[in-house]
CSV table of C-alpha atoms and ligand atoms in Angstrom, one decimal:
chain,number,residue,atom,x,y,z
V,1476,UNK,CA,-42.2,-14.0,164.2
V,1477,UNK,CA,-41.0,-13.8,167.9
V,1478,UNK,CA,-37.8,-14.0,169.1
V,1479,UNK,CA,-36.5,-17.5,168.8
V,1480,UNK,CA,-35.4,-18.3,173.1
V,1481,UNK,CA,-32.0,-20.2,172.9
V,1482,UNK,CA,-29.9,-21.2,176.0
V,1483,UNK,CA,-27.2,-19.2,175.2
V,1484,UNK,CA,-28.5,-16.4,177.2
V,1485,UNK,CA,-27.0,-13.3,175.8
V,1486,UNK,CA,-28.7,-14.8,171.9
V,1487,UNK,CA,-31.7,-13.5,173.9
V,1488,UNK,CA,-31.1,-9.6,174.9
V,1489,UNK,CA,-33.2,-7.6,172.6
V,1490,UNK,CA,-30.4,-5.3,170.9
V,1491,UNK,CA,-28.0,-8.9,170.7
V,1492,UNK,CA,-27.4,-9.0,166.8
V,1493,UNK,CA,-27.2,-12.7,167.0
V,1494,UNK,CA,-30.1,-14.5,168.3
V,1495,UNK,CA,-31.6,-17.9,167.2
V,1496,UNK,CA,-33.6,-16.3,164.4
V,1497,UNK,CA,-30.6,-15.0,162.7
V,1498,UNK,CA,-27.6,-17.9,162.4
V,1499,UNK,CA,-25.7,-15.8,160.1
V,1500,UNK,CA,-22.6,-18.1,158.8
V,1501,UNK,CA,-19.5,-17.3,158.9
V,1502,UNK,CA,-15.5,-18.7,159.1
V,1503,UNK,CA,-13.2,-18.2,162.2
V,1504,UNK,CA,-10.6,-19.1,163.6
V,1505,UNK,CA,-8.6,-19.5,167.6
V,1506,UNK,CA,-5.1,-18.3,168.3
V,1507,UNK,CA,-2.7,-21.0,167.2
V,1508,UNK,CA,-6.1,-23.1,164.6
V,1509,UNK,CA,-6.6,-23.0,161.2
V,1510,UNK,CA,-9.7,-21.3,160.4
V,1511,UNK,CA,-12.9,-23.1,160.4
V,1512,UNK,CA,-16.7,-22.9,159.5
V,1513,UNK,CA,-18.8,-21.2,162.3
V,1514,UNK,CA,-22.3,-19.4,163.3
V,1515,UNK,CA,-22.7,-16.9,165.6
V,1516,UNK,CA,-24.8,-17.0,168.6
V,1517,UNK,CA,-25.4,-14.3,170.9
V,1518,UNK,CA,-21.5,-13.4,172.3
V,1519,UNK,CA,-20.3,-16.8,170.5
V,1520,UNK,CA,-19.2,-18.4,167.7
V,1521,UNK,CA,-20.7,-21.8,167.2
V,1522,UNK,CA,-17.7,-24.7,165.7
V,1523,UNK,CA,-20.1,-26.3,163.5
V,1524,UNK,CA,-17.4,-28.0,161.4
V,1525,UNK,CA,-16.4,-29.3,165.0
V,1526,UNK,CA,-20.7,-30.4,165.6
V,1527,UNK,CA,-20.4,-31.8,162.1
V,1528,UNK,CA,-17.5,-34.0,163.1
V,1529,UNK,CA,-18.8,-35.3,166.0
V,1530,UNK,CA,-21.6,-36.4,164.3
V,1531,UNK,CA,-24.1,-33.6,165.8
V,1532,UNK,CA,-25.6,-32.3,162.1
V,1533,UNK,CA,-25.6,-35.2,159.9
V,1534,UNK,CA,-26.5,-32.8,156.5
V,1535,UNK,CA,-26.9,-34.8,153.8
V,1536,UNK,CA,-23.8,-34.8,151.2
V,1537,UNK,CA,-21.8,-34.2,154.3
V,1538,UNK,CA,-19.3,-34.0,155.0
V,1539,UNK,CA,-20.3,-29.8,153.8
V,1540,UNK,CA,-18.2,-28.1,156.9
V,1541,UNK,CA,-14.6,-29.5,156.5
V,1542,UNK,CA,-13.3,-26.5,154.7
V,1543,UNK,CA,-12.7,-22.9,155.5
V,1544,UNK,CA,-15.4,-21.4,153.6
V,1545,UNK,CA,-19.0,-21.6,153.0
V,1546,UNK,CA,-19.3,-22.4,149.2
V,1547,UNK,CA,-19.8,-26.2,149.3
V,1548,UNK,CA,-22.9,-25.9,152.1
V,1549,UNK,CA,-24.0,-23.6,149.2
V,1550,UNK,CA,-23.5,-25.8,146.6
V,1551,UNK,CA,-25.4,-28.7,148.2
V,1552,UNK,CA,-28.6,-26.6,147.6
V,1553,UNK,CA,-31.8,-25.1,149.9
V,1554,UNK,CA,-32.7,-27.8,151.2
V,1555,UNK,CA,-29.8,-28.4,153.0
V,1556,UNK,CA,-29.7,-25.3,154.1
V,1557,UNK,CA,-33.2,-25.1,155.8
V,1558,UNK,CA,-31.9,-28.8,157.4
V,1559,UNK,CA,-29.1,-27.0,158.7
V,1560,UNK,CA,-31.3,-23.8,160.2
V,1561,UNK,CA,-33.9,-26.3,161.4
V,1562,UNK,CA,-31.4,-28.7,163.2
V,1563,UNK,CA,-29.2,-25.7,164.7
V,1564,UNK,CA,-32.0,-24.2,166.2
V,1565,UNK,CA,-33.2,-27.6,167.8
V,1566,UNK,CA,-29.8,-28.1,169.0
V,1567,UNK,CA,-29.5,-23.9,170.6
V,1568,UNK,CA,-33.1,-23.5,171.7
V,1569,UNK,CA,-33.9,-23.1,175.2
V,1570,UNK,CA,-34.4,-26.4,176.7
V,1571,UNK,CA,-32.5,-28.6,174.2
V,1572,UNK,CA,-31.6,-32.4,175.2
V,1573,UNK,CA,-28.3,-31.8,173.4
V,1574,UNK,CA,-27.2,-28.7,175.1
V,1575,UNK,CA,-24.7,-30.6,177.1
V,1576,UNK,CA,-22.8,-32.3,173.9
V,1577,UNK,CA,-22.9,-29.0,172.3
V,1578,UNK,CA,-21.9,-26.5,175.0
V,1579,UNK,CA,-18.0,-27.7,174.4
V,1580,UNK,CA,-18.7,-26.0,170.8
V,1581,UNK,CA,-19.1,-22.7,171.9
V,1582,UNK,CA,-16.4,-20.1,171.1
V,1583,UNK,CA,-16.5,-16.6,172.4
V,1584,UNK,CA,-16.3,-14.2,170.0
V,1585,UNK,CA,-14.3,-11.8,171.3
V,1586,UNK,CA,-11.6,-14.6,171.1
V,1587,UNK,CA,-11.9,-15.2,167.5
V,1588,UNK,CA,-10.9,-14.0,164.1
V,1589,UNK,CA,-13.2,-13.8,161.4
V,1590,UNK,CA,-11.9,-14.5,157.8
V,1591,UNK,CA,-13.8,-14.2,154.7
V,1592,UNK,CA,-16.9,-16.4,155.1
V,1593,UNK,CA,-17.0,-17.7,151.0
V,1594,UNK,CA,-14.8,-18.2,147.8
V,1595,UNK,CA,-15.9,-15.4,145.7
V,1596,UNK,CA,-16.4,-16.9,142.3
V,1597,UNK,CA,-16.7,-13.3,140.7
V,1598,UNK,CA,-18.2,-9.7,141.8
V,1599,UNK,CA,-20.6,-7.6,140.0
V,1600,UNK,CA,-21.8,-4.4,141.3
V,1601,UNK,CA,-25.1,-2.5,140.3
V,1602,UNK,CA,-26.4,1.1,140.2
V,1603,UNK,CA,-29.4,0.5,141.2
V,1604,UNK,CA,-30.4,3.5,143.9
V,1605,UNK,CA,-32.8,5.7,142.7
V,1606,UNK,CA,-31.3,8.4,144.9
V,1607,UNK,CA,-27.7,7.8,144.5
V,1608,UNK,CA,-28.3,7.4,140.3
V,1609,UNK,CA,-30.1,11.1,140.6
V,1610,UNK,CA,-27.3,12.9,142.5
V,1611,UNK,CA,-24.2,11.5,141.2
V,1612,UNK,CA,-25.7,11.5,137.4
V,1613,UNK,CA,-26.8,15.7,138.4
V,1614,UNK,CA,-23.2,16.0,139.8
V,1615,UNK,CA,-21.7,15.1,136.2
V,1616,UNK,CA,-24.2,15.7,133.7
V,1617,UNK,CA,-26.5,17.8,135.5
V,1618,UNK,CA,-30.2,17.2,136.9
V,1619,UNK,CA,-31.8,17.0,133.3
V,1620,UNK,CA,-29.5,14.2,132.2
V,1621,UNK,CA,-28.9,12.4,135.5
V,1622,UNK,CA,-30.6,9.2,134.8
V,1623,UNK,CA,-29.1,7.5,132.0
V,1624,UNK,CA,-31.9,6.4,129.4
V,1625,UNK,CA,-31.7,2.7,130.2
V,1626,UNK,CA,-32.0,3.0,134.0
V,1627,UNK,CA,-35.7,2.7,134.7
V,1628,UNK,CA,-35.6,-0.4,132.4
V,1629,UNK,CA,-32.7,-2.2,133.2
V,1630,UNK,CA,-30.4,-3.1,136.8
V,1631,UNK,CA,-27.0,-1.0,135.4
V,1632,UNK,CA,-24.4,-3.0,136.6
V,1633,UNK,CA,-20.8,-3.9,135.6
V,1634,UNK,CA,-18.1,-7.0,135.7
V,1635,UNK,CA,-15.8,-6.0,139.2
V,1636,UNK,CA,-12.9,-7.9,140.7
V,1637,UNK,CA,-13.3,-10.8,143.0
V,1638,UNK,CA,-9.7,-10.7,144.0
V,1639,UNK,CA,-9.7,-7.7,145.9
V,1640,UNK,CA,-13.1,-8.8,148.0
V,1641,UNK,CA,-12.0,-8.3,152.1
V,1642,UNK,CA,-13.4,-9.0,155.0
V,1643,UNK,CA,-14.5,-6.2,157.7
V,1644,UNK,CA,-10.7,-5.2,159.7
V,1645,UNK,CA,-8.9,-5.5,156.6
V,1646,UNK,CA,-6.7,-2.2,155.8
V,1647,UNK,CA,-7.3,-0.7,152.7
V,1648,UNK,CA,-4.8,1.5,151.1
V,1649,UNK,CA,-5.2,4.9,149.2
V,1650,UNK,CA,-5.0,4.0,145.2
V,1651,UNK,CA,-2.8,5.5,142.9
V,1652,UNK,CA,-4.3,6.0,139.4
V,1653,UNK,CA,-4.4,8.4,136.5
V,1654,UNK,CA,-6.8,11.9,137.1
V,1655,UNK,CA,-7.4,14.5,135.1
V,1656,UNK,CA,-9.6,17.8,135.8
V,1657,UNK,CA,-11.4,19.9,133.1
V,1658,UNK,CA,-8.9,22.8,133.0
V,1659,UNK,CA,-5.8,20.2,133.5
V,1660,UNK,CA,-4.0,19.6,129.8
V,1661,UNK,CA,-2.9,16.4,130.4
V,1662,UNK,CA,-3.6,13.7,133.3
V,1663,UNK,CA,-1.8,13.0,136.1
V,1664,UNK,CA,-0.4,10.0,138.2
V,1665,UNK,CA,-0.8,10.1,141.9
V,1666,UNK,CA,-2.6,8.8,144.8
V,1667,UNK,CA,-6.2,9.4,145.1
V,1668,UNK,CA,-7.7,12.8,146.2
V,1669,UNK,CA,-10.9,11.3,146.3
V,1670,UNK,CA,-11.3,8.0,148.0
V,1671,UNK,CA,-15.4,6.9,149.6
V,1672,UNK,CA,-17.1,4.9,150.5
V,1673,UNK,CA,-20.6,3.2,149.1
V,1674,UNK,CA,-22.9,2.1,151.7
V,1675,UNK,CA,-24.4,-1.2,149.9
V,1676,UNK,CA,-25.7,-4.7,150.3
V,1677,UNK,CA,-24.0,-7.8,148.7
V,1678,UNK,CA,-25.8,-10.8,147.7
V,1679,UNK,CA,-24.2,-14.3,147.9
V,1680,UNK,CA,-25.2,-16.6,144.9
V,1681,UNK,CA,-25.5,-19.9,146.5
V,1682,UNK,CA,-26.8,-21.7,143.7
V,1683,UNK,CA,-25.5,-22.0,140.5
V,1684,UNK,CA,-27.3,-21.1,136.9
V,1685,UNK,CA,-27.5,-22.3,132.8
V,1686,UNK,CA,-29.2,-20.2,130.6
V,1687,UNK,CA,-31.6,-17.4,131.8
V,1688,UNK,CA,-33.7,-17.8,135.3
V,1689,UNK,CA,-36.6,-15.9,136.4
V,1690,UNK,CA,-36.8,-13.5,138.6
V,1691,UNK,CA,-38.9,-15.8,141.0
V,1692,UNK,CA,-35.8,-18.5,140.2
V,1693,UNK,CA,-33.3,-16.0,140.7
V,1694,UNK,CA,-34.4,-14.8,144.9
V,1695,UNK,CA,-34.5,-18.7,145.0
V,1696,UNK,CA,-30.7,-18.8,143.8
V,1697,UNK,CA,-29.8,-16.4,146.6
V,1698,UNK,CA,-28.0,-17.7,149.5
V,1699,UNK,CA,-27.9,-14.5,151.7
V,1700,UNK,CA,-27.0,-11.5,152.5
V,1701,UNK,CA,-24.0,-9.5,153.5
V,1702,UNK,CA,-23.3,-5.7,154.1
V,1703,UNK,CA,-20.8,-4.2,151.4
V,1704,UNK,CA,-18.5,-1.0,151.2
V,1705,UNK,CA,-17.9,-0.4,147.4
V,1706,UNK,CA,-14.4,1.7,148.2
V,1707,UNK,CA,-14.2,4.3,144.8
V,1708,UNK,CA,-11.7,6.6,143.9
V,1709,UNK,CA,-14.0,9.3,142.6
V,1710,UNK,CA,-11.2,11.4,140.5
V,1711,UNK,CA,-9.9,8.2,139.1
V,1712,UNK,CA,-13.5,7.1,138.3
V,1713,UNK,CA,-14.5,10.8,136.6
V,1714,UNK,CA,-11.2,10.3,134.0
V,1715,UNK,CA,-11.9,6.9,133.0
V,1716,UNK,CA,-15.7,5.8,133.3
V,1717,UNK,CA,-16.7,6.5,129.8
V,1718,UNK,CA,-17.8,4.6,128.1
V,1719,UNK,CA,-17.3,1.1,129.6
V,1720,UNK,CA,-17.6,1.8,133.3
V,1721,UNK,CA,-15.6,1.9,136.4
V,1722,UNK,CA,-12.1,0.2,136.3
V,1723,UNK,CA,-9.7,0.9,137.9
V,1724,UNK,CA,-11.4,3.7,140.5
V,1725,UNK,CA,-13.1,0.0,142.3
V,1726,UNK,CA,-10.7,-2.4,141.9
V,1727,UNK,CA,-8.7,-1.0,144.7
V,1728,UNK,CA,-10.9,-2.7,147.7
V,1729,UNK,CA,-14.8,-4.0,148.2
V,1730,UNK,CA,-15.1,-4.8,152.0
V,1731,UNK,CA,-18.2,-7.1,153.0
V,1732,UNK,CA,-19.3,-8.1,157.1
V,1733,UNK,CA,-17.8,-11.3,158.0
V,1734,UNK,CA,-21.3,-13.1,158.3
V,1735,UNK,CA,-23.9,-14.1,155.7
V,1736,UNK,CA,-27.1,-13.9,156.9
V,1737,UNK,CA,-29.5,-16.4,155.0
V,1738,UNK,CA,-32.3,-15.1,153.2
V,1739,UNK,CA,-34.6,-17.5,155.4
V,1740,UNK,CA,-33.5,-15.4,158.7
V,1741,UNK,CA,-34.4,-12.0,156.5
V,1742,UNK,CA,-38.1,-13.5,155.3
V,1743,UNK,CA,-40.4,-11.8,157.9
V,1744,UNK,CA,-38.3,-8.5,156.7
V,1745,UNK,CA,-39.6,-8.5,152.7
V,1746,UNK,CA,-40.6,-5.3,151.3
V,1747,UNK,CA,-41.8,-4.5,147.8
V,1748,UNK,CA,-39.8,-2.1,145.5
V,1749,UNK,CA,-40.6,1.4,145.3
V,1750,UNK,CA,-43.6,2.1,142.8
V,1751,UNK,CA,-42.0,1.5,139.1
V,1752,UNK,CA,-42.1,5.1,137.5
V,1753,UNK,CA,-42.3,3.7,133.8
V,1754,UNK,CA,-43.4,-0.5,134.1
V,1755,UNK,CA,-41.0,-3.0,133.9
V,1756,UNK,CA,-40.5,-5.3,130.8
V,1757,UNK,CA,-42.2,-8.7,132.3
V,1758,UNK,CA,-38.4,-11.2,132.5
V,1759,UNK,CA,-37.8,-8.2,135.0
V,1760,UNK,CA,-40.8,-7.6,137.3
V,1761,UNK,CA,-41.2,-9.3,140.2
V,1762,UNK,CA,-43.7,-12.0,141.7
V,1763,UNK,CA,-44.1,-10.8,145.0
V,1764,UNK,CA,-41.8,-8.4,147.6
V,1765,UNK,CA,-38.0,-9.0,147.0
V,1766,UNK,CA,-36.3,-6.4,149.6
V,1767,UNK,CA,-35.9,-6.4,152.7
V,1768,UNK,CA,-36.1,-3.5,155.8
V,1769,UNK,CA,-32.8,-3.2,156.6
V,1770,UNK,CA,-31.8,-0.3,158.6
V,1771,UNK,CA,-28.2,0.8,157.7
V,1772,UNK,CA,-25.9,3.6,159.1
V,1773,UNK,CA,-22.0,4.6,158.4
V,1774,UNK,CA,-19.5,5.7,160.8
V,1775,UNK,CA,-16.6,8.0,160.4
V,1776,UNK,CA,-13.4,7.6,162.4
V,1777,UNK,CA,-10.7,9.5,161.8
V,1778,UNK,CA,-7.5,8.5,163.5
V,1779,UNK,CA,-7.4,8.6,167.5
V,1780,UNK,CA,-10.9,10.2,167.4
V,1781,UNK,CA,-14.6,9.6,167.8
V,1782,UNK,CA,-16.9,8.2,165.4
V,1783,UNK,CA,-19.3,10.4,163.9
V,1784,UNK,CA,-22.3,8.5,162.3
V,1785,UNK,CA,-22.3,10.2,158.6
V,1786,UNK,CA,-25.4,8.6,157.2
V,1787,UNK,CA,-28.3,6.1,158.4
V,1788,UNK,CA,-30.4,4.7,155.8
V,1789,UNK,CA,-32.3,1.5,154.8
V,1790,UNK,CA,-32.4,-1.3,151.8
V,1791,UNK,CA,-35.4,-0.7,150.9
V,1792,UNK,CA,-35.0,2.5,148.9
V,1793,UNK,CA,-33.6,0.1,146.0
V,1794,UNK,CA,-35.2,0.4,142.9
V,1795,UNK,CA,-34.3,-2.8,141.9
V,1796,UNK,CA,-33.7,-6.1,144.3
V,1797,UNK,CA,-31.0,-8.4,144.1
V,1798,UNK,CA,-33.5,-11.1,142.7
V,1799,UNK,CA,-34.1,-8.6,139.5
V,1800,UNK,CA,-30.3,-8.0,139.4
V,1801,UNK,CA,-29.2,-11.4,139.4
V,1802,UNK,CA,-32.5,-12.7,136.4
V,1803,UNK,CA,-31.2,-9.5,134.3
V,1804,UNK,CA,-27.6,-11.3,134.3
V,1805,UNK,CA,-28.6,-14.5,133.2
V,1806,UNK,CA,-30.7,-12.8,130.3
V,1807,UNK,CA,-27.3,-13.2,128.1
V,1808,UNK,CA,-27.2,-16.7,128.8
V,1809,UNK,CA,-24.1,-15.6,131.4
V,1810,UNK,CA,-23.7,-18.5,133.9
V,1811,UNK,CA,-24.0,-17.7,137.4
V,1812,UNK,CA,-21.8,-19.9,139.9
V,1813,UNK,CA,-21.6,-20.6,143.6
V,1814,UNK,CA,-20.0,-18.1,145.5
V,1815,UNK,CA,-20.7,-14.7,143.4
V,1816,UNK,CA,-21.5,-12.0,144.8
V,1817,UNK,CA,-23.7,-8.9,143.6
V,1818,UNK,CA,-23.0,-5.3,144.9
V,1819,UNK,CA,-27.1,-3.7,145.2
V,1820,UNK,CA,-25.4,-0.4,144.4
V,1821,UNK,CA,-25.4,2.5,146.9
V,1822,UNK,CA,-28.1,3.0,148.8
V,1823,UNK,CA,-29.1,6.7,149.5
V,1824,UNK,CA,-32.4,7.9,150.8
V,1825,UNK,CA,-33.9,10.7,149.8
V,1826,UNK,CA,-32.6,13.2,152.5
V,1827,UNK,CA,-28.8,14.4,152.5
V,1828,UNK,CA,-28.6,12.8,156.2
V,1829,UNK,CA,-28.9,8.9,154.4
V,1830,UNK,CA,-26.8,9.0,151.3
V,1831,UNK,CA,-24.6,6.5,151.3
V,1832,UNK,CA,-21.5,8.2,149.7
V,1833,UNK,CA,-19.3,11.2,151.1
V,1834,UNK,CA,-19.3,12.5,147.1
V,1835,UNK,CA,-23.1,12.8,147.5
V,1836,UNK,CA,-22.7,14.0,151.5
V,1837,UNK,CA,-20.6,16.8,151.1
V,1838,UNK,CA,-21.9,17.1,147.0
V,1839,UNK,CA,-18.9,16.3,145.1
V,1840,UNK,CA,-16.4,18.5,147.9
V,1841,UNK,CA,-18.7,21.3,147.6
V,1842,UNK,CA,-20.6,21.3,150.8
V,1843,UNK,CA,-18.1,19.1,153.6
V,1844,UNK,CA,-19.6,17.2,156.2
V,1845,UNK,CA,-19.4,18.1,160.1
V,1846,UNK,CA,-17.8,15.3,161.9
V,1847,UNK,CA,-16.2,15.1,165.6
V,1848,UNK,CA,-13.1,17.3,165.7
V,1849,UNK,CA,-13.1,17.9,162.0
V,1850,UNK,CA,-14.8,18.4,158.8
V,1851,UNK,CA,-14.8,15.6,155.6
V,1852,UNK,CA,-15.4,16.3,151.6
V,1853,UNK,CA,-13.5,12.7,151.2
V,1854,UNK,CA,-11.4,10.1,153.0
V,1855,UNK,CA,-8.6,11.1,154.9
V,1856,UNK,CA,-5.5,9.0,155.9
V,1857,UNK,CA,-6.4,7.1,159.3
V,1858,UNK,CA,-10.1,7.4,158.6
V,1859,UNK,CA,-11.4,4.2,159.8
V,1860,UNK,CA,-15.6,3.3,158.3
V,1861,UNK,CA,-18.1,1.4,160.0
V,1862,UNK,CA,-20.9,0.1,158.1
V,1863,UNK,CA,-24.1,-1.4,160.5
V,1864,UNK,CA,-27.0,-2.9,159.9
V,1865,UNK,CA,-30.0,-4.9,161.5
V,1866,UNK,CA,-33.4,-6.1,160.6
V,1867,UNK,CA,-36.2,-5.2,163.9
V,1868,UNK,CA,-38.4,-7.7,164.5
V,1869,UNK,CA,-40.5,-7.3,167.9
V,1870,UNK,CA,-38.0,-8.1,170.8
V,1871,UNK,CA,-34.8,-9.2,168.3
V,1872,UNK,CA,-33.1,-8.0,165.6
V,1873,UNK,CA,-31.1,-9.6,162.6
V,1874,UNK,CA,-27.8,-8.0,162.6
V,1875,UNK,CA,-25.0,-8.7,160.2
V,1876,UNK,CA,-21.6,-7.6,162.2
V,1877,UNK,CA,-19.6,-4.7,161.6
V,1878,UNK,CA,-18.1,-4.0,157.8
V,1879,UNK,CA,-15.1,-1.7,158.5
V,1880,UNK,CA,-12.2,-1.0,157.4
V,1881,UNK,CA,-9.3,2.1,158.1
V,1882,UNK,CA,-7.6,3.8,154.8
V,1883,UNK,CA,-3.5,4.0,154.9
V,1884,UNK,CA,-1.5,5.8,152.9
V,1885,UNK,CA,-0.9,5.5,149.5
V,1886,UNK,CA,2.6,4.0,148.7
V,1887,UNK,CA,5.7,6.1,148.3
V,1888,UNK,CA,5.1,6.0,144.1
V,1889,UNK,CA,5.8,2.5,143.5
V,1890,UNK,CA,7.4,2.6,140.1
V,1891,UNK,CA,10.0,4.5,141.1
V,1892,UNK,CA,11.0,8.0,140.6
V,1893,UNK,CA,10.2,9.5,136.9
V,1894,UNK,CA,7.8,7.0,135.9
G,2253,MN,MN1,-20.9,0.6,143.9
């Protein structure tokens, strides 16, 4: 598919992560306004709960755009969303009859804030990277026992916090938590030594489930797409991981991008999985190519310095897509609502330059990381991260907006002295 020509003129510059193909959604607000439903376009954001008000969208149900998030445009089902795509890019392409009443609707961006763009019903994140499994399971079991015996059959996953989902900008502050190394006799209280990052993707659930869906049913289910930074406290995590999983080492913080980019912007960008290595039960295989090519790098700030890009990878190198993640939930009978959100797992290539973790980068502390005025094993105090990422088509690209966030300091111990 070309690039989509819109009016707004700067939608149209070939490295512009917002042209008329993409239309990623997204909830902003104006100096002194509540926030409000928007989509960006080129250097703007688009008011379409204003364009719905004025009568401009007419989406059936409506009105969908009267609230500050996107969950009941969601709810209201696909084909209101392909309505909306189909009627937004009549009203932005080049040579629209409407340009004039919607021109007034035009924000710039670097005048807005961007909030979170959906309710998040409830978070799950996955461990489903082939690369990232092999190296963290080699870093604490060793290379013979690094994939768990279920991994090639199942999407691992666990139940994570909705509550502590951010949008990109939001601080995130250094945990506290309870660590304990193999020569230590007892554990320890105190902020973590060993807070990362994971590079993911997130995928919104825009439609709800009963009972157990296909994997064909499940891509179907999937509203779009954000990028995701799993924050993990890696010496929390170690202590307290087995045997039911992370807990307290990700509840601290998961920051996603402030826009959801539909899965019908993504479609000329499907990939298949990597080649199964032992096949599939059938409930999990899938009908046809479920990921996408979505090149993804990291950036490292530290405070008043440059950014250093740690790690540039892609989607792809899943083993498993969202579409299989989100039919293996349902397998249980586990409903699945509007407005959750699925963590793809980090996603690490197969060279040390794309993995998508500082624990894997500088291999568990062993080996730091070279960055601009510095070296890294983990995050430091100040250390502001940058996720990117963009889809190429020929001439445009489907970006999703920066996911970043900066790490301050751990409180003063906040139960007081002696606890
Ligand atoms: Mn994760």
């Amino acid at each position: 598919m070309p690039l989509l020509r819109s009016w707004v003129d700067s939608a149209n510059r070939a490295d512009c992560d917002f042209p008329l193909n993409n239309l990623p959604c997204g909830v902003f607000s104006v100096e002194g306004e509540e926030p409000r439903c928007g989509i960006a376009i080129g250097d703007f954001v688009l008011d379409v709960a204003g364009l719905e008000e004025a009568g401009l969208l007419a989406l059936d149900g409506g009105p969908l755009l009267d609230v500050p998030f996107w969950n009941e445009a969601m709810e209201a089902g696909p084909a209101v969303w392909a309505a909306l795509r189909a009627r937004l890019q009549d009203l932005l392409a080049e040579g629209a009859a409407e340009r004039e009443a919607v021109e007034p609707f035009l924000v710039p961006r670097a005048a807005a804030t961007l909030h979170m763009p959906f309710l998040v019903a409830e978070y799950t994140d996955f461990y489903a990277g082939r690369n990232h499994a092999f190296n963290v399971g080699s870093m604490f079991r060793g290379p013979e026992n690094a994939l768990p015996p279920n991994w090639l059959h199942i999407p691992i996953g666990y139940n994570g916090r909705a509550s502590s989902v951010v949008v990109s900008g939001t601080p995130v502050r250094r945990p506290w938590g309870q660590v304990k190394g193999p020569d230590q006799p007892m554990p320890a209280f105190q902020p973590s030594r060993r807070f990362d990052l994971e590079l993911e993707m997130g995928a919104v659930v825009g439609r709800a489930s009963e009972g157990m869906v296909s994997v064909a049913e499940a891509d179907e289910m999937i509203f779009g797409y954000v990028l995701l930074n799993d924050w993990s406290a890696r010496d929390i995590q170690a202590w307290e991981y087995q045997p039911l999983g992370p807990f307290q080492a990700k509840a601290t913080a998961t920051t996603i991008s402030p826009w959801i980019v539909m899965r019908a912007a993504l479609e000329p960008f499907r990939v298949s999985t990597p080649p199964r290595e032992v096949p599939l039960l059938p409930h999990l295989q899938e009908p046809g190519p479920m990921l996408y090519d979505i090149a993804l790098e990291v950036g490292l700030t530290p405070e008043g310095g440059a950014e250093t890009v740690i790690a540039r990878t892609n989607y792809r190198e899943m083993y498993y897509s969202a579409a299989q993640q989100l039919a293996h939930h349902t397998t249980s009978g586990c409903p699945m609502n509007v407005g959750d959100l699925l963590g793809s797992g980090t996603i690490s290539g197969p060279t040390k330059e794309s993995r998508g973790s500082l624990l894997e980068l500088s291999w568990g502390g062993k080996e730091p990381i070279a960055i601009e005025g510095g070296t890294r094993s983990f995050l430091e105090d100040g250390d502001t991260l940058t996720l990117r990422g963009h889809a190429q088509g020929e001439g445009y690209r489907i970006g999703f907006g920066n996911c970043s966030g900066r790490v301050i300091p751990a409180h003063e111990n906040p139960l007081g002295a002696g606890r």
